Amino acid sequence: MANTLEQFKSITTIVADTGDIEAIKRYQPQDATTNPSLILKAAQIPEYSHLIDNAIAWATSQSDDIAQQIEDAGDKLAVNIGLEILKIVPGRISTEVDARLSFDKAGSIEKAHKLIKLYEEAGIDKSRILIKLASTWEGICAAKELEQEGINCNLTLLFCFAQARACAEAGVYLISPFVGRILDWYKKDTGLDYSASNDPGVVSVTSIYNYYKRHGFNTVVMGASFRNTGEIIELAGCDRLTIGPALLEEMANSDTPVIQKLKPATEVVAPDVPMTEAEFRWEFNQDPMAVEKLAEGIRNFAIDQGKLELMLKNQLQG
């Protein structure tokens, strides 16, 4: 009998949630995703030092201004790690826009163009890249324009239905609704424990998936941020799931049977009239979990981006 991971791959596309190239080689996912926290972790792996050296050399060739060099080196490093991952995965790499641009539509679009250009200069077509943006109103609007240019996007830090609906209406290629962070919030708020089937994160992703399929939206649903394999198995049948190495390892060493839980709708009905900005902001505001977790996620990604930039600054000045 196939192990749990192999069974799962026959139902749902597996994406590796890591910047660790060796882990990606081990589990052979279709795609991979990175973020500032994962890039920071990957940058501390000795085998990747040449990627940092290359990023710094490129940055110093582009500008004499130290602040610009730090920014350029960070962008180039993210792309360098993405390029290494693309040598392994047959599909796509998600590369994230600086979290500090989460409320800056124009800045996000500009950064996306820069990242795509760096990939194209390395010989990688934009069809293998997903630009990752926070699911703020500004991030969703930036993604809408990028999608119209043919640049596909992955909308992350997605915690509630209002964000998911706005993303679909914007024509976003893929969303990453978070599971584990939703569970974290509810466990802290209620003091309760949850089974996999009533896990609030699982319930959220299931409702988003069903809404998309019922209304014929093409946006891909890729569950993310898992705390245990029970959450993953409950979402068997979701379009894609992005999973960290520890849980991939656990699934590879398990023979738990996998049953498809999420299935496409048998009948499609027309969607509602698209949300206005005011409707989005009000509905989002009414979900305290989403408000808190989005803000926290942006702050934490910005903190790790800052740590990465400090490391690059020290090397640039060394």
Short mmCIF file of N, CA, C and O in Angstrom, two decimals, residues 144-202:
data_model
loop_
_atom_site.label_atom_id
_atom_site.label_comp_id
_atom_site.label_asym_id
_atom_site.label_seq_id
_atom_site.Cartn_x
_atom_site.Cartn_y
_atom_site.Cartn_z
N LYS A 144 -4.78 42.13 -9.38
CA LYS A 144 -5.71 42.25 -10.51
C LYS A 144 -5.01 42.85 -11.72
O LYS A 144 -5.14 42.34 -12.85
N GLU A 145 -4.23 43.90 -11.51
CA GLU A 145 -3.51 44.53 -12.63
C GLU A 145 -2.41 43.63 -13.16
O GLU A 145 -2.21 43.53 -14.38
N LEU A 146 -1.70 42.95 -12.28
CA LEU A 146 -0.63 42.05 -12.71
C LEU A 146 -1.20 40.89 -13.52
O LEU A 146 -0.63 40.50 -14.55
N GLU A 147 -2.32 40.34 -13.08
CA GLU A 147 -2.95 39.25 -13.81
C GLU A 147 -3.35 39.70 -15.22
O GLU A 147 -3.21 38.94 -16.18
N GLN A 148 -3.83 40.94 -15.33
CA GLN A 148 -4.21 41.46 -16.65
C GLN A 148 -3.00 41.63 -17.57
O GLN A 148 -3.14 41.63 -18.79
N GLU A 149 -1.80 41.73 -16.97
CA GLU A 149 -0.56 41.79 -17.75
C GLU A 149 0.00 40.40 -18.07
O GLU A 149 1.01 40.27 -18.75
N GLY A 150 -0.63 39.37 -17.51
CA GLY A 150 -0.14 38.01 -17.72
C GLY A 150 0.85 37.55 -16.67
O GLY A 150 1.55 36.54 -16.87
N ILE A 151 0.91 38.27 -15.54
CA ILE A 151 1.76 37.87 -14.42
C ILE A 151 0.86 37.23 -13.36
O ILE A 151 0.03 37.91 -12.76
N ASN A 152 1.02 35.94 -13.15
CA ASN A 152 0.16 35.22 -12.20
C ASN A 152 0.59 35.48 -10.77
O ASN A 152 1.77 35.64 -10.47
N CYS A 153 -0.41 35.49 -9.87
CA CYS A 153 -0.17 35.87 -8.47
C CYS A 153 -0.70 34.82 -7.50
O CYS A 153 -1.66 34.10 -7.79
N ASN A 154 -0.05 34.80 -6.34
CA ASN A 154 -0.43 33.96 -5.21
C ASN A 154 -0.75 34.91 -4.06
O ASN A 154 0.14 35.61 -3.57
N LEU A 155 -2.01 34.96 -3.65
CA LEU A 155 -2.42 35.87 -2.57
C LEU A 155 -2.36 35.12 -1.25
O LEU A 155 -3.10 34.16 -1.03
N THR A 156 -1.48 35.58 -0.38
CA THR A 156 -1.18 34.89 0.87
C THR A 156 -1.74 35.64 2.07
O THR A 156 -2.39 36.68 1.91
N LEU A 157 -1.48 35.12 3.26
CA LEU A 157 -2.02 35.71 4.49
C LEU A 157 -3.53 35.93 4.35
O LEU A 157 -4.07 36.98 4.66
N LEU A 158 -4.19 34.87 3.89
CA LEU A 158 -5.64 34.93 3.65
C LEU A 158 -6.34 34.15 4.77
O LEU A 158 -6.10 32.96 4.94
N PHE A 159 -7.19 34.84 5.51
CA PHE A 159 -7.78 34.27 6.71
C PHE A 159 -9.30 34.23 6.72
O PHE A 159 -9.88 33.63 7.62
N CYS A 160 -9.94 34.90 5.77
CA CYS A 160 -11.41 34.96 5.86
C CYS A 160 -12.05 34.96 4.48
O CYS A 160 -11.40 35.17 3.45
N PHE A 161 -13.35 34.75 4.48
CA PHE A 161 -14.10 34.62 3.24
C PHE A 161 -14.08 35.90 2.41
O PHE A 161 -14.01 35.84 1.18
N ALA A 162 -14.13 37.06 3.07
CA ALA A 162 -14.14 38.33 2.32
C ALA A 162 -12.88 38.44 1.46
O ALA A 162 -12.94 38.86 0.29
N GLN A 163 -11.73 38.06 2.03
CA GLN A 163 -10.48 38.10 1.25
C GLN A 163 -10.56 37.14 0.07
O GLN A 163 -10.17 37.47 -1.05
N ALA A 164 -11.05 35.94 0.32
CA ALA A 164 -11.13 34.92 -0.73
C ALA A 164 -12.06 35.35 -1.86
O ALA A 164 -11.75 35.19 -3.04
N ARG A 165 -13.21 35.91 -1.49
CA ARG A 165 -14.16 36.34 -2.52
C ARG A 165 -13.58 37.46 -3.37
O ARG A 165 -13.67 37.44 -4.60
N ALA A 166 -12.94 38.44 -2.72
CA ALA A 166 -12.35 39.56 -3.46
C ALA A 166 -11.25 39.07 -4.41
O ALA A 166 -11.12 39.58 -5.53
N CYS A 167 -10.48 38.09 -3.97
CA CYS A 167 -9.41 37.55 -4.82
C CYS A 167 -9.98 36.89 -6.08
O CYS A 167 -9.48 37.08 -7.18
N ALA A 168 -11.03 36.09 -5.90
CA ALA A 168 -11.65 35.42 -7.04
C ALA A 168 -12.22 36.44 -8.01
O ALA A 168 -12.06 36.32 -9.23
N GLU A 169 -12.88 37.46 -7.47
CA GLU A 169 -13.49 38.49 -8.33
C GLU A 169 -12.44 39.32 -9.05
O GLU A 169 -12.71 39.88 -10.11
N ALA A 170 -11.21 39.37 -8.50
CA ALA A 170 -10.11 40.09 -9.14
C ALA A 170 -9.41 39.24 -10.20
O ALA A 170 -8.52 39.73 -10.89
N GLY A 171 -9.79 37.97 -10.30
CA GLY A 171 -9.16 37.10 -11.29
C GLY A 171 -7.78 36.61 -10.88
O GLY A 171 -6.95 36.28 -11.73
N VAL A 172 -7.54 36.53 -9.57
CA VAL A 172 -6.25 36.07 -9.07
C VAL A 172 -6.05 34.60 -9.44
O VAL A 172 -6.98 33.80 -9.38
N TYR A 173 -4.82 34.24 -9.80
CA TYR A 173 -4.52 32.86 -10.22
C TYR A 173 -4.67 31.88 -9.07
O TYR A 173 -5.26 30.81 -9.24
N LEU A 174 -4.16 32.23 -7.87
CA LEU A 174 -4.11 31.28 -6.76
C LEU A 174 -4.19 32.02 -5.44
O LEU A 174 -3.65 33.11 -5.29
N ILE A 175 -4.88 31.40 -4.47
CA ILE A 175 -4.88 31.94 -3.10
C ILE A 175 -4.29 30.91 -2.15
O ILE A 175 -4.35 29.70 -2.40
N SER A 176 -3.72 31.40 -1.05
CA SER A 176 -3.17 30.54 0.00
C SER A 176 -3.90 30.80 1.31
O SER A 176 -3.41 31.53 2.18
N PRO A 177 -5.11 30.25 1.47
CA PRO A 177 -5.81 30.42 2.75
C PRO A 177 -5.07 29.66 3.85
O PRO A 177 -4.70 28.49 3.68
N PHE A 178 -4.84 30.32 4.98
CA PHE A 178 -4.08 29.73 6.07
C PHE A 178 -4.99 28.88 6.96
O PHE A 178 -6.11 29.27 7.25
N VAL A 179 -4.46 27.76 7.37
CA VAL A 179 -5.21 26.83 8.21
C VAL A 179 -4.71 26.90 9.66
O VAL A 179 -5.46 27.21 10.58
N GLY A 180 -3.44 26.60 9.87
CA GLY A 180 -2.89 26.51 11.21
C GLY A 180 -2.98 27.79 12.01
O GLY A 180 -3.23 27.77 13.22
N ARG A 181 -2.76 28.93 11.35
CA ARG A 181 -2.80 30.19 12.09
C ARG A 181 -4.22 30.53 12.54
O ARG A 181 -4.41 31.17 13.57
N ILE A 182 -5.21 30.10 11.75
CA ILE A 182 -6.60 30.26 12.19
C ILE A 182 -6.86 29.39 13.42
O ILE A 182 -7.45 29.86 14.41
N LEU A 183 -6.39 28.15 13.37
CA LEU A 183 -6.53 27.27 14.53
C LEU A 183 -5.86 27.87 15.76
O LEU A 183 -6.43 27.85 16.86
N ASP A 184 -4.65 28.39 15.59
CA ASP A 184 -3.93 29.01 16.71
C ASP A 184 -4.79 30.06 17.41
O ASP A 184 -4.88 30.11 18.63
N TRP A 185 -5.41 30.92 16.59
CA TRP A 185 -6.20 32.03 17.14
C TRP A 185 -7.39 31.50 17.92
O TRP A 185 -7.66 31.96 19.04
N TYR A 186 -8.11 30.55 17.35
CA TYR A 186 -9.31 30.05 18.01
C TYR A 186 -8.98 29.28 19.28
O TYR A 186 -9.71 29.37 20.27
N LYS A 187 -7.88 28.52 19.27
CA LYS A 187 -7.49 27.80 20.49
C LYS A 187 -7.18 28.79 21.61
O LYS A 187 -7.56 28.59 22.76
N LYS A 188 -6.48 29.87 21.26
CA LYS A 188 -6.14 30.88 22.25
C LYS A 188 -7.39 31.63 22.71
O LYS A 188 -7.55 31.94 23.90
N ASP A 189 -8.29 31.92 21.78
CA ASP A 189 -9.48 32.72 22.09
C ASP A 189 -10.51 31.94 22.91
O ASP A 189 -11.13 32.49 23.82
N THR A 190 -10.67 30.66 22.59
CA THR A 190 -11.73 29.87 23.23
C THR A 190 -11.22 28.95 24.34
O THR A 190 -12.00 28.51 25.18
N GLY A 191 -9.92 28.62 24.28
CA GLY A 191 -9.37 27.67 25.23
C GLY A 191 -9.75 26.23 24.93
O GLY A 191 -9.50 25.32 25.73
N LEU A 192 -10.35 26.01 23.76
CA LEU A 192 -10.81 24.67 23.37
C LEU A 192 -9.78 23.97 22.50
O LEU A 192 -8.95 24.61 21.85
N ASP A 193 -9.87 22.65 22.44
CA ASP A 193 -9.14 21.86 21.47
C ASP A 193 -10.10 21.48 20.35
O ASP A 193 -11.31 21.35 20.58
N TYR A 194 -9.56 21.28 19.17
CA TYR A 194 -10.40 20.97 18.02
C TYR A 194 -9.92 19.70 17.33
O TYR A 194 -8.71 19.47 17.23
N SER A 195 -10.86 18.89 16.86
CA SER A 195 -10.50 17.74 16.04
C SER A 195 -10.23 18.23 14.63
O SER A 195 -10.55 19.38 14.28
N ALA A 196 -9.65 17.38 13.80
CA ALA A 196 -9.35 17.79 12.41
C ALA A 196 -10.62 18.20 11.67
O ALA A 196 -10.63 19.16 10.90
N SER A 197 -11.72 17.49 11.91
CA SER A 197 -12.95 17.76 11.15
C SER A 197 -13.62 19.07 11.53
O SER A 197 -14.30 19.68 10.70
N ASN A 198 -13.45 19.53 12.79
CA ASN A 198 -14.07 20.81 13.17
C ASN A 198 -13.03 21.90 13.38
O ASN A 198 -13.33 22.95 13.94
N ASP A 199 -11.81 21.66 12.94
CA ASP A 199 -10.74 22.64 12.98
C ASP A 199 -11.20 23.90 12.23
O ASP A 199 -11.60 23.82 11.06
N PRO A 200 -11.18 25.09 12.86
CA PRO A 200 -11.69 26.29 12.20
C PRO A 200 -10.97 26.63 10.89
O PRO A 200 -11.58 27.15 9.96
N GLY A 201 -9.68 26.31 10.81
CA GLY A 201 -8.94 26.55 9.57
C GLY A 201 -9.40 25.62 8.46
O GLY A 201 -9.55 26.04 7.30
N VAL A 202 -9.63 24.37 8.80
CA VAL A 202 -10.14 23.40 7.82
C VAL A 202 -11.52 23.81 7.34
O VAL A 202 -11.82 23.78 6.14
#
